[in-house]
Amino acid sequence: MSTKSICLYFQVHQPSRLRTFRFFDIGADDHYFDDFANGSIVRRIAANCYLPANRTILRLIEENGRKFKVTFSISGTAIEQFQKYCPEVIESFRALAATGCVEFLAETCSHSLASLASPAEFKNQVKLHTKLIESVIGAKPTAFRNTELIYSDAIGEMVASMGYTTMLTEGAKHILGWKSPDFVYTSAANPKLKLLLKNSTLSDDIAFRFSNRSWESWPLTADKYAQWIADILEKEDVVNLFMDYETFGEHQKAESGIFDFLGALPAAVLKYNGISFRTATETAKAHQPVGPMNVPFPISWADEERDTSAWLGNELQNEAFHKLYALEANVKKTRDEGLMDTFRKLQESDHLYYMCTKFFSDGAVHSYFNPYATPYEAFINYMNVLSDFELRINEKLVKKK
């Protein structure tokens, strides 16, 4: 068996976008979500990305047998929107699952930051997500990735307590220091939990730099990229390529050649003896960990800081975050499934991301994903929704007395 691994992992997520909710709507209207925007956006991305990319991956699996493998994590909110607006995407993922060459990971059902706020809610969401993947995709998750690859020793301990032995996170330089992300590590909190760390440079070469004509390595060909991977794997064990699936056809448009690159990558890599594509679970099993990774404070795959400041870096975000989770106990007391569903949709990390006030190097990335003109508009809209939601919860509790 070859001793070197490439783990190719894609995140699939679509948020439940809020409609414009004004102060005068509080107490008068509980229709929070923009169904038109959600439907039109997810259908567009399905046409640009999910369907053609899934067709490409299925073809590559058929051409290469069990030599080409990939890993996905699909958020519960994305699955719900696929079911509602483009069920053909679900069928295309089921076809991938049936090949036996594609792994589907567990995560929080609502793509939430519950791991930073409520252990109970975090564990409940993971259980919900696992059941959803099993029932809809037909695959049982055995490895885990947290929202935005957020990880800390405390989160690792929770994940290990749920029975997971493999988890994905970021190879953050301020945590690794002189060490390389291209090995398997263990959680400092529980050595039974193996950690796969993103190779940020190689991942971002595809996700962010692929179509940048001013980049010194443009144009990026599959052969050139495979050589970079082979050079790393002469001395190290694994290359973990983690990125948003929307990279293919949405962030990097089809005319950039991104699908041609994906289609040529397996053959370019497999020319090198001793290198195998493996799923996340297979990668963790194939390599001995080189040591524990201590992460006292949460890390993520976002921005230069690789921390949680993209979602909790300013007063607006923290006020919204704390107000939301202050409602948890009362929402659960209502035992109302509709309110619980809304509560989970309001936990999606995207709502806080839209309030980010970062500029400079990370500003362009944030503005690309932001439907609001300013972070302050995002904050006001979200807080208006939360105010109305709190009224609905209190009304329900009064009726239960």
mmCIF file of C-alpha atoms in Angstrom:
data_model
loop_
_atom_site.group_PDB
_atom_site.id
_atom_site.type_symbol
_atom_site.label_atom_id
_atom_site.label_comp_id
_atom_site.label_asym_id
_atom_site.label_seq_id
_atom_site.Cartn_x
_atom_site.Cartn_y
_atom_site.Cartn_z
ATOM 1 C CA MET A 1 0.000 0.000 0.000
ATOM 2 C CA SER A 2 1.280 3.460 -0.859
ATOM 3 C CA THR A 3 2.316 5.528 2.127
ATOM 4 C CA LYS A 4 1.389 9.025 0.964
ATOM 5 C CA SER A 5 -2.116 10.512 0.898
ATOM 6 C CA ILE A 6 -4.064 13.313 -0.720
ATOM 7 C CA CYS A 7 -7.325 14.136 1.043
ATOM 8 C CA LEU A 8 -9.551 16.225 -1.215
ATOM 9 C CA TYR A 9 -12.397 17.692 0.847
ATOM 10 C CA PHE A 10 -15.219 20.031 -0.178
ATOM 11 C CA GLN A 11 -17.634 22.008 1.981
ATOM 12 C CA VAL A 12 -21.184 22.458 0.618
ATOM 13 C CA HIS A 13 -23.309 25.100 2.320
ATOM 14 C CA GLN A 14 -26.069 27.543 1.490
ATOM 15 C CA PRO A 15 -27.445 29.874 4.192
ATOM 16 C CA SER A 16 -31.069 30.708 4.964
ATOM 17 C CA ARG A 17 -30.928 34.340 3.896
ATOM 18 C CA LEU A 18 -33.130 36.782 5.783
ATOM 19 C CA ARG A 19 -35.550 39.101 4.037
ATOM 20 C CA THR A 20 -35.517 42.806 4.880
ATOM 21 C CA PHE A 21 -37.150 42.933 8.322
ATOM 22 C CA ARG A 22 -37.853 46.451 9.550
ATOM 23 C CA PHE A 23 -38.528 47.756 13.041
ATOM 24 C CA PHE A 24 -42.241 48.090 12.237
ATOM 25 C CA ASP A 25 -42.396 44.391 11.340
ATOM 26 C CA ILE A 26 -41.571 43.407 14.923
ATOM 27 C CA GLY A 27 -44.670 41.847 16.430
ATOM 28 C CA ALA A 28 -46.518 42.022 13.127
ATOM 29 C CA ASP A 29 -44.813 39.499 10.835
ATOM 30 C CA ASP A 30 -42.883 36.292 11.508
ATOM 31 C CA HIS A 31 -41.863 35.640 7.901
ATOM 32 C CA TYR A 32 -38.096 36.006 8.380
ATOM 33 C CA PHE A 33 -36.524 34.269 5.407
ATOM 34 C CA ASP A 34 -36.178 35.414 1.805
ATOM 35 C CA ASP A 35 -37.515 32.372 -0.047
ATOM 36 C CA PHE A 36 -37.178 34.026 -3.444
ATOM 37 C CA ALA A 37 -33.493 34.890 -2.960
ATOM 38 C CA ASN A 38 -32.709 31.503 -1.433
ATOM 39 C CA GLY A 39 -34.385 29.643 -4.279
ATOM 40 C CA SER A 40 -32.913 31.684 -7.105
ATOM 41 C CA ILE A 41 -29.376 31.607 -5.661
ATOM 42 C CA VAL A 42 -29.305 27.893 -4.920
ATOM 43 C CA ARG A 43 -30.682 27.066 -8.387
ATOM 44 C CA ARG A 44 -28.039 29.276 -10.001
ATOM 45 C CA ILE A 45 -25.217 27.667 -8.015
ATOM 46 C CA ALA A 46 -26.611 24.200 -8.726
ATOM 47 C CA ALA A 47 -26.397 24.943 -12.448
ATOM 48 C CA ASN A 48 -22.952 26.556 -12.226
ATOM 49 C CA CYS A 49 -21.329 24.293 -9.638
ATOM 50 C CA TYR A 50 -23.044 21.389 -7.916
ATOM 51 C CA LEU A 51 -24.416 19.556 -10.941
ATOM 52 C CA PRO A 52 -21.446 19.964 -13.332
ATOM 53 C CA ALA A 53 -18.893 19.366 -10.558
ATOM 54 C CA ASN A 54 -20.710 16.237 -9.379
ATOM 55 C CA ARG A 55 -20.853 14.964 -12.958
ATOM 56 C CA THR A 56 -17.116 15.573 -13.297
ATOM 57 C CA ILE A 57 -16.297 13.753 -10.050
ATOM 58 C CA LEU A 58 -18.548 10.812 -10.942
ATOM 59 C CA ARG A 59 -16.813 10.527 -14.316
ATOM 60 C CA LEU A 60 -13.388 10.675 -12.673
ATOM 61 C CA ILE A 61 -14.338 7.902 -10.254
ATOM 62 C CA GLU A 62 -15.575 5.764 -13.137
ATOM 63 C CA GLU A 63 -12.389 6.414 -15.123
ATOM 64 C CA ASN A 64 -10.013 5.776 -12.223
ATOM 65 C CA GLY A 65 -11.858 3.060 -10.325
ATOM 66 C CA ARG A 66 -11.144 3.233 -6.596
ATOM 67 C CA LYS A 67 -8.032 5.320 -7.160
ATOM 68 C CA PHE A 68 -9.885 8.647 -7.005
ATOM 69 C CA LYS A 69 -11.698 9.515 -3.783
ATOM 70 C CA VAL A 70 -13.156 12.681 -2.299
ATOM 71 C CA THR A 71 -14.798 13.823 0.924
ATOM 72 C CA PHE A 72 -17.788 16.146 1.360
ATOM 73 C CA SER A 73 -19.544 17.896 4.177
ATOM 74 C CA ILE A 74 -23.023 19.162 3.296
ATOM 75 C CA SER A 75 -24.770 21.402 5.817
ATOM 76 C CA GLY A 76 -28.324 20.648 6.844
ATOM 77 C CA THR A 77 -29.492 24.014 5.533
ATOM 78 C CA ALA A 78 -28.001 23.216 2.116
ATOM 79 C CA ILE A 79 -29.761 19.848 2.035
ATOM 80 C CA GLU A 80 -33.064 21.481 2.973
ATOM 81 C CA GLN A 81 -32.712 23.973 0.127
ATOM 82 C CA PHE A 82 -31.745 21.258 -2.356
ATOM 83 C CA GLN A 83 -34.842 19.303 -1.374
ATOM 84 C CA LYS A 84 -37.017 22.375 -1.793
ATOM 85 C CA TYR A 85 -35.548 24.014 -4.900
ATOM 86 C CA CYS A 86 -33.393 21.528 -6.849
ATOM 87 C CA PRO A 87 -33.825 17.881 -5.779
ATOM 88 C CA GLU A 88 -31.674 16.768 -8.702
ATOM 89 C CA VAL A 89 -28.647 17.909 -6.653
ATOM 90 C CA ILE A 90 -29.582 15.408 -3.920
ATOM 91 C CA GLU A 91 -29.782 12.653 -6.522
ATOM 92 C CA SER A 92 -26.334 13.562 -7.864
ATOM 93 C CA PHE A 93 -24.837 13.318 -4.361
ATOM 94 C CA ARG A 94 -26.588 9.996 -3.799
ATOM 95 C CA ALA A 95 -24.984 8.743 -7.004
ATOM 96 C CA LEU A 96 -21.574 9.750 -5.666
ATOM 97 C CA ALA A 97 -22.255 8.029 -2.336
ATOM 98 C CA ALA A 98 -23.170 4.813 -4.167
ATOM 99 C CA THR A 99 -19.688 4.595 -5.727
ATOM 100 C CA GLY A 100 -18.069 3.831 -2.368
ATOM 101 C CA CYS A 101 -15.359 6.365 -3.209
ATOM 102 C CA VAL A 102 -16.960 9.376 -1.530
ATOM 103 C CA GLU A 103 -17.147 10.055 2.200
ATOM 104 C CA PHE A 104 -19.688 12.387 3.814
ATOM 105 C CA LEU A 105 -18.754 14.049 7.099
ATOM 106 C CA ALA A 106 -20.805 14.989 10.134
ATOM 107 C CA GLU A 107 -21.091 18.636 11.163
ATOM 108 C CA THR A 108 -23.593 20.927 12.888
ATOM 109 C CA CYS A 109 -26.928 20.697 11.131
ATOM 110 C CA SER A 110 -27.321 24.468 10.917
ATOM 111 C CA HIS A 111 -23.723 25.361 10.106
ATOM 112 C CA SER A 112 -23.703 27.072 13.488
ATOM 113 C CA LEU A 113 -21.267 28.341 16.091
ATOM 114 C CA ALA A 114 -22.955 26.249 18.789
ATOM 115 C CA SER A 115 -19.592 24.682 19.710
ATOM 116 C CA LEU A 116 -18.584 28.106 21.051
ATOM 117 C CA ALA A 117 -21.800 28.719 22.980
ATOM 118 C CA SER A 118 -23.713 25.613 24.024
ATOM 119 C CA PRO A 119 -22.321 22.068 24.289
ATOM 120 C CA ALA A 120 -25.850 20.665 24.527
ATOM 121 C CA GLU A 121 -27.057 22.434 21.381
ATOM 122 C CA PHE A 122 -23.829 21.538 19.585
ATOM 123 C CA LYS A 123 -24.256 17.827 20.277
ATOM 124 C CA ASN A 124 -27.957 17.909 19.368
ATOM 125 C CA GLN A 125 -27.187 19.538 16.030
ATOM 126 C CA VAL A 126 -24.504 16.987 15.222
ATOM 127 C CA LYS A 127 -26.960 14.149 15.932
ATOM 128 C CA LEU A 128 -29.592 15.803 13.741
ATOM 129 C CA HIS A 129 -27.109 16.251 10.923
ATOM 130 C CA THR A 130 -25.916 12.641 11.087
ATOM 131 C CA LYS A 131 -29.487 11.363 10.833
ATOM 132 C CA LEU A 132 -30.164 13.730 7.933
ATOM 133 C CA ILE A 133 -27.128 12.571 5.932
ATOM 134 C CA GLU A 134 -28.044 8.933 6.523
ATOM 135 C CA SER A 135 -31.662 9.397 5.447
ATOM 136 C CA VAL A 136 -31.139 11.762 2.501
ATOM 137 C CA ILE A 137 -27.711 10.844 1.089
ATOM 138 C CA GLY A 138 -27.610 7.211 2.174
ATOM 139 C CA ALA A 139 -24.230 7.414 3.922
ATOM 140 C CA LYS A 140 -23.395 7.288 7.626
ATOM 141 C CA PRO A 141 -20.817 9.905 8.711
ATOM 142 C CA THR A 142 -17.907 8.552 10.734
ATOM 143 C CA ALA A 143 -15.590 11.599 10.673
ATOM 144 C CA PHE A 144 -16.295 15.168 11.708
ATOM 145 C CA ARG A 145 -15.713 18.741 10.620
ATOM 146 C CA ASN A 146 -16.992 21.689 12.610
ATOM 147 C CA THR A 147 -18.475 24.811 11.053
ATOM 148 C CA GLU A 148 -15.738 26.793 9.271
ATOM 149 C CA LEU A 149 -13.193 24.197 10.502
ATOM 150 C CA ILE A 150 -13.444 25.766 13.982
ATOM 151 C CA TYR A 151 -11.465 23.724 16.488
ATOM 152 C CA SER A 152 -10.035 23.956 19.991
ATOM 153 C CA ASP A 153 -8.979 21.446 22.626
ATOM 154 C CA ALA A 154 -12.390 21.822 24.291
ATOM 155 C CA ILE A 155 -14.234 21.243 21.000
ATOM 156 C CA GLY A 156 -12.031 18.248 20.255
ATOM 157 C CA GLU A 157 -12.974 16.759 23.604
ATOM 158 C CA MET A 158 -16.688 17.144 22.803
ATOM 159 C CA VAL A 159 -16.243 15.595 19.359
ATOM 160 C CA ALA A 160 -14.297 12.648 20.768
ATOM 161 C CA SER A 161 -16.993 12.124 23.417
ATOM 162 C CA MET A 162 -19.503 11.631 20.586
ATOM 163 C CA GLY A 163 -17.458 8.729 19.259
ATOM 164 C CA TYR A 164 -15.635 10.390 16.353
ATOM 165 C CA THR A 165 -11.988 9.443 15.838
ATOM 166 C CA THR A 166 -11.187 11.768 12.906
ATOM 167 C CA MET A 167 -11.692 15.525 12.671
ATOM 168 C CA LEU A 168 -10.691 18.146 10.102
ATOM 169 C CA THR A 169 -9.370 21.587 10.975
ATOM 170 C CA GLU A 170 -7.016 24.340 9.852
ATOM 171 C CA GLY A 171 -3.232 24.081 9.785
ATOM 172 C CA ALA A 172 -2.947 27.455 11.504
ATOM 173 C CA LYS A 173 0.619 28.790 11.519
ATOM 174 C CA HIS A 174 0.289 30.423 14.946
ATOM 175 C CA ILE A 175 -0.575 27.005 16.386
ATOM 176 C CA LEU A 176 1.856 24.855 14.414
ATOM 177 C CA GLY A 177 4.860 27.156 14.659
ATOM 178 C CA TRP A 178 7.736 25.317 12.936
ATOM 179 C CA LYS A 179 5.688 22.141 12.443
ATOM 180 C CA SER A 180 4.089 21.150 9.137
ATOM 181 C CA PRO A 181 0.355 20.679 8.475
ATOM 182 C CA ASP A 182 1.227 17.769 6.197
ATOM 183 C CA PHE A 183 1.129 15.065 8.862
ATOM 184 C CA VAL A 184 -1.615 13.492 10.986
ATOM 185 C CA TYR A 185 -1.835 14.867 14.533
ATOM 186 C CA THR A 186 -3.911 14.011 17.605
ATOM 187 C CA SER A 187 -6.037 16.165 19.860
ATOM 188 C CA ALA A 188 -4.225 17.274 22.995
ATOM 189 C CA ALA A 189 -7.493 16.774 24.878
ATOM 190 C CA ASN A 190 -8.057 13.214 23.675
ATOM 191 C CA PRO A 191 -5.358 11.290 21.787
ATOM 192 C CA LYS A 192 -7.995 8.980 20.274
ATOM 193 C CA LEU A 193 -9.111 11.873 18.057
ATOM 194 C CA LYS A 194 -6.908 12.229 14.972
ATOM 195 C CA LEU A 195 -6.654 15.626 13.303
ATOM 196 C CA LEU A 196 -6.263 16.332 9.595
ATOM 197 C CA LEU A 197 -4.947 19.846 8.955
ATOM 198 C CA LYS A 198 -5.640 21.924 5.870
ATOM 199 C CA ASN A 199 -2.682 22.823 3.682
ATOM 200 C CA SER A 200 -3.730 26.450 3.284
ATOM 201 C CA THR A 201 -1.283 27.419 0.557
ATOM 202 C CA LEU A 202 -2.179 24.638 -1.873
ATOM 203 C CA SER A 203 -5.904 24.818 -1.042
ATOM 204 C CA ASP A 204 -6.047 28.571 -1.576
ATOM 205 C CA ASP A 205 -4.101 28.267 -4.840
ATOM 206 C CA ILE A 206 -7.259 26.674 -6.231
ATOM 207 C CA ALA A 207 -9.934 28.391 -4.148
ATOM 208 C CA PHE A 208 -8.705 31.990 -4.398
ATOM 209 C CA ARG A 209 -5.813 32.314 -6.853
ATOM 210 C CA PHE A 210 -6.730 30.019 -9.726
ATOM 211 C CA SER A 211 -8.089 32.725 -12.079
ATOM 212 C CA ASN A 212 -5.873 35.581 -10.852
ATOM 213 C CA ARG A 213 -3.795 36.533 -13.889
ATOM 214 C CA SER A 214 -1.457 38.677 -11.755
ATOM 215 C CA TRP A 215 -0.517 35.630 -9.644
ATOM 216 C CA GLU A 216 3.055 34.601 -10.392
ATOM 217 C CA SER A 217 2.016 30.947 -10.863
ATOM 218 C CA TRP A 218 -0.851 31.650 -13.283
ATOM 219 C CA PRO A 219 -1.928 29.704 -15.239
ATOM 220 C CA LEU A 220 -2.225 26.781 -12.841
ATOM 221 C CA THR A 221 -2.179 23.463 -14.684
ATOM 222 C CA ALA A 222 -2.899 20.036 -13.223
ATOM 223 C CA ASP A 223 0.635 18.881 -14.030
ATOM 224 C CA LYS A 224 2.216 21.863 -12.282
ATOM 225 C CA TYR A 225 -0.017 21.412 -9.244
ATOM 226 C CA ALA A 226 0.647 17.662 -9.080
ATOM 227 C CA GLN A 227 4.378 18.391 -9.078
ATOM 228 C CA TRP A 228 3.956 20.719 -6.075
ATOM 229 C CA ILE A 229 2.077 17.958 -4.239
ATOM 230 C CA ALA A 230 4.692 15.343 -5.125
ATOM 231 C CA ASP A 231 7.482 17.631 -3.894
ATOM 232 C CA ILE A 232 5.797 17.926 -0.489
ATOM 233 C CA LEU A 233 5.100 14.218 -0.241
ATOM 234 C CA GLU A 234 8.737 13.299 -0.804
ATOM 235 C CA LYS A 235 9.295 14.170 2.866
ATOM 236 C CA GLU A 236 5.848 14.421 4.437
ATOM 237 C CA ASP A 237 2.816 12.153 4.783
ATOM 238 C CA VAL A 238 -0.359 13.881 3.642
ATOM 239 C CA VAL A 239 -1.632 16.857 1.685
ATOM 240 C CA ASN A 240 -5.081 17.950 2.822
ATOM 241 C CA LEU A 241 -6.801 20.100 0.207
ATOM 242 C CA PHE A 242 -9.865 21.654 1.850
ATOM 243 C CA MET A 243 -12.077 24.205 0.091
ATOM 244 C CA ASP A 244 -15.636 25.359 -0.547
ATOM 245 C CA TYR A 245 -17.237 23.274 -3.287
ATOM 246 C CA GLU A 246 -18.568 26.485 -4.810
ATOM 247 C CA THR A 247 -14.958 27.120 -5.912
ATOM 248 C CA PHE A 248 -15.857 25.090 -9.006
ATOM 249 C CA GLY A 249 -18.002 27.113 -11.370
ATOM 250 C CA GLU A 250 -19.194 29.771 -8.933
ATOM 251 C CA HIS A 251 -16.188 31.475 -7.303
ATOM 252 C CA GLN A 252 -13.913 30.342 -10.122
ATOM 253 C CA LYS A 253 -16.063 30.520 -13.243
ATOM 254 C CA ALA A 254 -16.222 27.709 -15.794
ATOM 255 C CA GLU A 255 -14.524 29.912 -18.399
ATOM 256 C CA SER A 256 -11.456 30.119 -16.123
ATOM 257 C CA GLY A 257 -10.783 26.465 -16.924
ATOM 258 C CA ILE A 258 -11.477 25.254 -13.384
ATOM 259 C CA PHE A 259 -13.446 22.188 -14.521
ATOM 260 C CA ASP A 260 -10.723 21.234 -16.979
ATOM 261 C CA PHE A 261 -8.229 21.507 -14.127
ATOM 262 C CA LEU A 262 -10.350 19.277 -11.875
ATOM 263 C CA GLY A 263 -10.832 16.777 -14.680
ATOM 264 C CA ALA A 264 -7.078 16.515 -15.318
ATOM 265 C CA LEU A 265 -5.958 16.435 -11.680
ATOM 266 C CA PRO A 266 -6.351 12.711 -10.828
ATOM 267 C CA ALA A 267 -4.318 11.508 -13.812
ATOM 268 C CA ALA A 268 -1.640 14.140 -13.161
ATOM 269 C CA VAL A 269 -1.293 13.071 -9.519
ATOM 270 C CA LEU A 270 -1.502 9.316 -10.095
ATOM 271 C CA LYS A 271 1.519 9.458 -12.405
ATOM 272 C CA TYR A 272 3.566 9.586 -9.222
ATOM 273 C CA ASN A 273 4.096 6.208 -7.604
ATOM 274 C CA GLY A 274 3.249 5.871 -3.936
ATOM 275 C CA ILE A 275 0.636 8.667 -3.792
ATOM 276 C CA SER A 276 -3.038 7.829 -3.255
ATOM 277 C CA PHE A 277 -6.267 9.790 -3.052
ATOM 278 C CA ARG A 278 -7.957 8.850 0.224
ATOM 279 C CA THR A 279 -11.072 9.943 2.075
ATOM 280 C CA ALA A 280 -10.689 11.686 5.438
ATOM 281 C CA THR A 281 -11.266 8.510 7.445
ATOM 282 C CA GLU A 282 -8.909 6.510 5.227
ATOM 283 C CA THR A 283 -6.222 9.177 5.506
ATOM 284 C CA ALA A 284 -6.385 9.163 9.301
ATOM 285 C CA LYS A 285 -6.165 5.363 9.380
ATOM 286 C CA ALA A 286 -3.287 5.174 6.893
ATOM 287 C CA HIS A 287 -0.833 7.285 8.910
ATOM 288 C CA GLN A 288 0.585 7.260 12.412
ATOM 289 C CA PRO A 289 0.111 10.594 14.191
ATOM 290 C CA VAL A 290 3.348 12.505 14.745
ATOM 291 C CA GLY A 291 2.177 14.110 18.000
ATOM 292 C CA PRO A 292 -0.541 16.118 19.751
ATOM 293 C CA MET A 293 -1.698 19.563 18.654
ATOM 294 C CA ASN A 294 -2.442 21.981 21.478
ATOM 295 C CA VAL A 295 -5.141 24.512 20.625
ATOM 296 C CA PRO A 296 -6.225 26.418 23.754
ATOM 297 C CA PHE A 297 -8.192 29.032 21.774
ATOM 298 C CA PRO A 298 -10.450 28.350 18.761
ATOM 299 C CA ILE A 299 -8.969 28.372 15.265
ATOM 300 C CA SER A 300 -10.764 28.377 11.892
ATOM 301 C CA TRP A 301 -10.006 28.502 8.174
ATOM 302 C CA ALA A 302 -11.095 32.136 7.784
ATOM 303 C CA ASP A 303 -8.972 35.171 6.980
ATOM 304 C CA GLU A 304 -5.314 35.760 7.771
ATOM 305 C CA GLU A 305 -5.823 35.355 11.517
ATOM 306 C CA ARG A 306 -7.306 31.839 11.229
ATOM 307 C CA ASP A 307 -9.379 32.511 14.350
ATOM 308 C CA THR A 308 -13.070 33.261 15.050
ATOM 309 C CA SER A 309 -12.857 37.016 14.460
ATOM 310 C CA ALA A 310 -14.701 36.717 11.138
ATOM 311 C CA TRP A 311 -17.860 35.971 13.196
ATOM 312 C CA LEU A 312 -17.095 37.294 16.686
ATOM 313 C CA GLY A 313 -14.573 40.045 16.070
ATOM 314 C CA ASN A 314 -16.605 43.149 16.873
ATOM 315 C CA GLU A 315 -19.268 44.408 19.281
ATOM 316 C CA LEU A 316 -22.097 44.017 16.786
ATOM 317 C CA GLN A 317 -21.352 40.335 16.277
ATOM 318 C CA ASN A 318 -20.905 39.606 19.965
ATOM 319 C CA GLU A 319 -24.134 41.359 20.921
ATOM 320 C CA ALA A 320 -26.088 39.389 18.311
ATOM 321 C CA PHE A 321 -24.369 36.109 19.267
ATOM 322 C CA HIS A 322 -25.083 36.475 22.981
ATOM 323 C CA LYS A 323 -28.673 37.597 22.469
ATOM 324 C CA LEU A 324 -29.339 34.609 20.229
ATOM 325 C CA TYR A 325 -28.028 32.001 22.652
ATOM 326 C CA ALA A 326 -29.710 33.740 25.589
ATOM 327 C CA LEU A 327 -32.971 32.558 23.958
ATOM 328 C CA GLU A 328 -31.962 28.882 23.912
ATOM 329 C CA ALA A 329 -33.494 27.808 27.220
ATOM 330 C CA ASN A 330 -36.874 29.416 26.508
ATOM 331 C CA VAL A 331 -37.016 28.129 22.930
ATOM 332 C CA LYS A 332 -36.542 24.593 24.219
ATOM 333 C CA LYS A 333 -39.202 25.113 26.895
ATOM 334 C CA THR A 334 -41.779 25.817 24.199
ATOM 335 C CA ARG A 335 -41.285 22.336 22.661
ATOM 336 C CA ASP A 336 -42.460 23.982 19.436
ATOM 337 C CA GLU A 337 -40.783 22.388 16.390
ATOM 338 C CA GLY A 338 -41.381 25.470 14.246
ATOM 339 C CA LEU A 339 -39.672 27.744 16.754
ATOM 340 C CA MET A 340 -36.821 25.269 17.188
ATOM 341 C CA ASP A 341 -36.318 25.138 13.421
ATOM 342 C CA THR A 342 -36.221 28.943 13.252
ATOM 343 C CA PHE A 343 -33.801 29.076 16.186
ATOM 344 C CA ARG A 344 -31.417 26.764 14.368
ATOM 345 C CA LYS A 345 -31.652 28.711 11.114
ATOM 346 C CA LEU A 346 -30.844 31.896 13.036
ATOM 347 C CA GLN A 347 -27.702 30.199 14.369
ATOM 348 C CA GLU A 348 -26.147 29.889 10.900
ATOM 349 C CA SER A 349 -22.674 31.443 11.025
ATOM 350 C CA ASP A 350 -23.414 33.461 7.870
ATOM 351 C CA HIS A 351 -25.651 35.905 9.749
ATOM 352 C CA LEU A 352 -22.710 36.929 11.943
ATOM 353 C CA TYR A 353 -20.276 36.868 9.030
ATOM 354 C CA TYR A 354 -22.331 39.558 7.295
ATOM 355 C CA MET A 355 -21.672 41.850 10.295
ATOM 356 C CA CYS A 356 -17.891 41.613 9.936
ATOM 357 C CA THR A 357 -16.174 45.019 9.816
ATOM 358 C CA LYS A 358 -12.802 43.764 8.568
ATOM 359 C CA PHE A 359 -11.212 45.580 5.687
ATOM 360 C CA PHE A 360 -7.860 45.506 3.926
ATOM 361 C CA SER A 361 -6.714 42.031 2.860
ATOM 362 C CA ASP A 362 -9.871 40.208 3.922
ATOM 363 C CA GLY A 363 -12.423 42.824 2.949
ATOM 364 C CA ALA A 364 -12.949 41.641 -0.616
ATOM 365 C CA VAL A 365 -13.728 38.107 0.523
ATOM 366 C CA HIS A 366 -16.302 39.315 3.040
ATOM 367 C CA SER A 367 -17.987 41.682 0.582
ATOM 368 C CA TYR A 368 -18.300 38.907 -2.025
ATOM 369 C CA PHE A 369 -20.430 36.787 0.299
ATOM 370 C CA ASN A 370 -22.415 39.668 1.811
ATOM 371 C CA PRO A 371 -25.919 40.583 0.577
ATOM 372 C CA TYR A 372 -25.983 43.721 2.767
ATOM 373 C CA ALA A 373 -24.546 47.110 1.811
ATOM 374 C CA THR A 374 -22.889 47.487 5.227
ATOM 375 C CA PRO A 375 -22.263 45.337 8.330
ATOM 376 C CA TYR A 376 -24.505 47.704 10.270
ATOM 377 C CA GLU A 377 -27.474 46.973 8.005
ATOM 378 C CA ALA A 378 -26.867 43.264 8.571
ATOM 379 C CA PHE A 379 -26.815 43.812 12.332
ATOM 380 C CA ILE A 380 -30.000 45.914 12.418
ATOM 381 C CA ASN A 381 -31.899 43.477 10.221
ATOM 382 C CA TYR A 382 -30.811 40.478 12.283
ATOM 383 C CA MET A 383 -31.592 42.145 15.618
ATOM 384 C CA ASN A 384 -35.065 43.118 14.376
ATOM 385 C CA VAL A 385 -35.672 39.457 13.538
ATOM 386 C CA LEU A 386 -34.368 38.355 16.948
ATOM 387 C CA SER A 387 -36.637 40.851 18.705
ATOM 388 C CA ASP A 388 -39.672 39.484 16.896
ATOM 389 C CA PHE A 389 -38.543 35.917 17.503
ATOM 390 C CA GLU A 390 -38.230 36.594 21.220
ATOM 391 C CA LEU A 391 -41.803 37.908 21.244
ATOM 392 C CA ARG A 392 -43.015 34.698 19.556
ATOM 393 C CA ILE A 393 -41.213 32.576 22.134
ATOM 394 C CA ASN A 394 -42.684 34.519 25.057
ATOM 395 C CA GLU A 395 -46.193 34.351 23.588
ATOM 396 C CA LYS A 396 -45.855 30.589 23.264
ATOM 397 C CA LEU A 397 -44.681 30.213 26.856
ATOM 398 C CA VAL A 398 -47.586 32.310 28.148
ATOM 399 C CA LYS A 399 -50.053 30.098 26.290
ATOM 400 C CA LYS A 400 -48.472 26.974 27.786
ATOM 401 C CA LYS A 401 -49.088 28.173 31.370
#
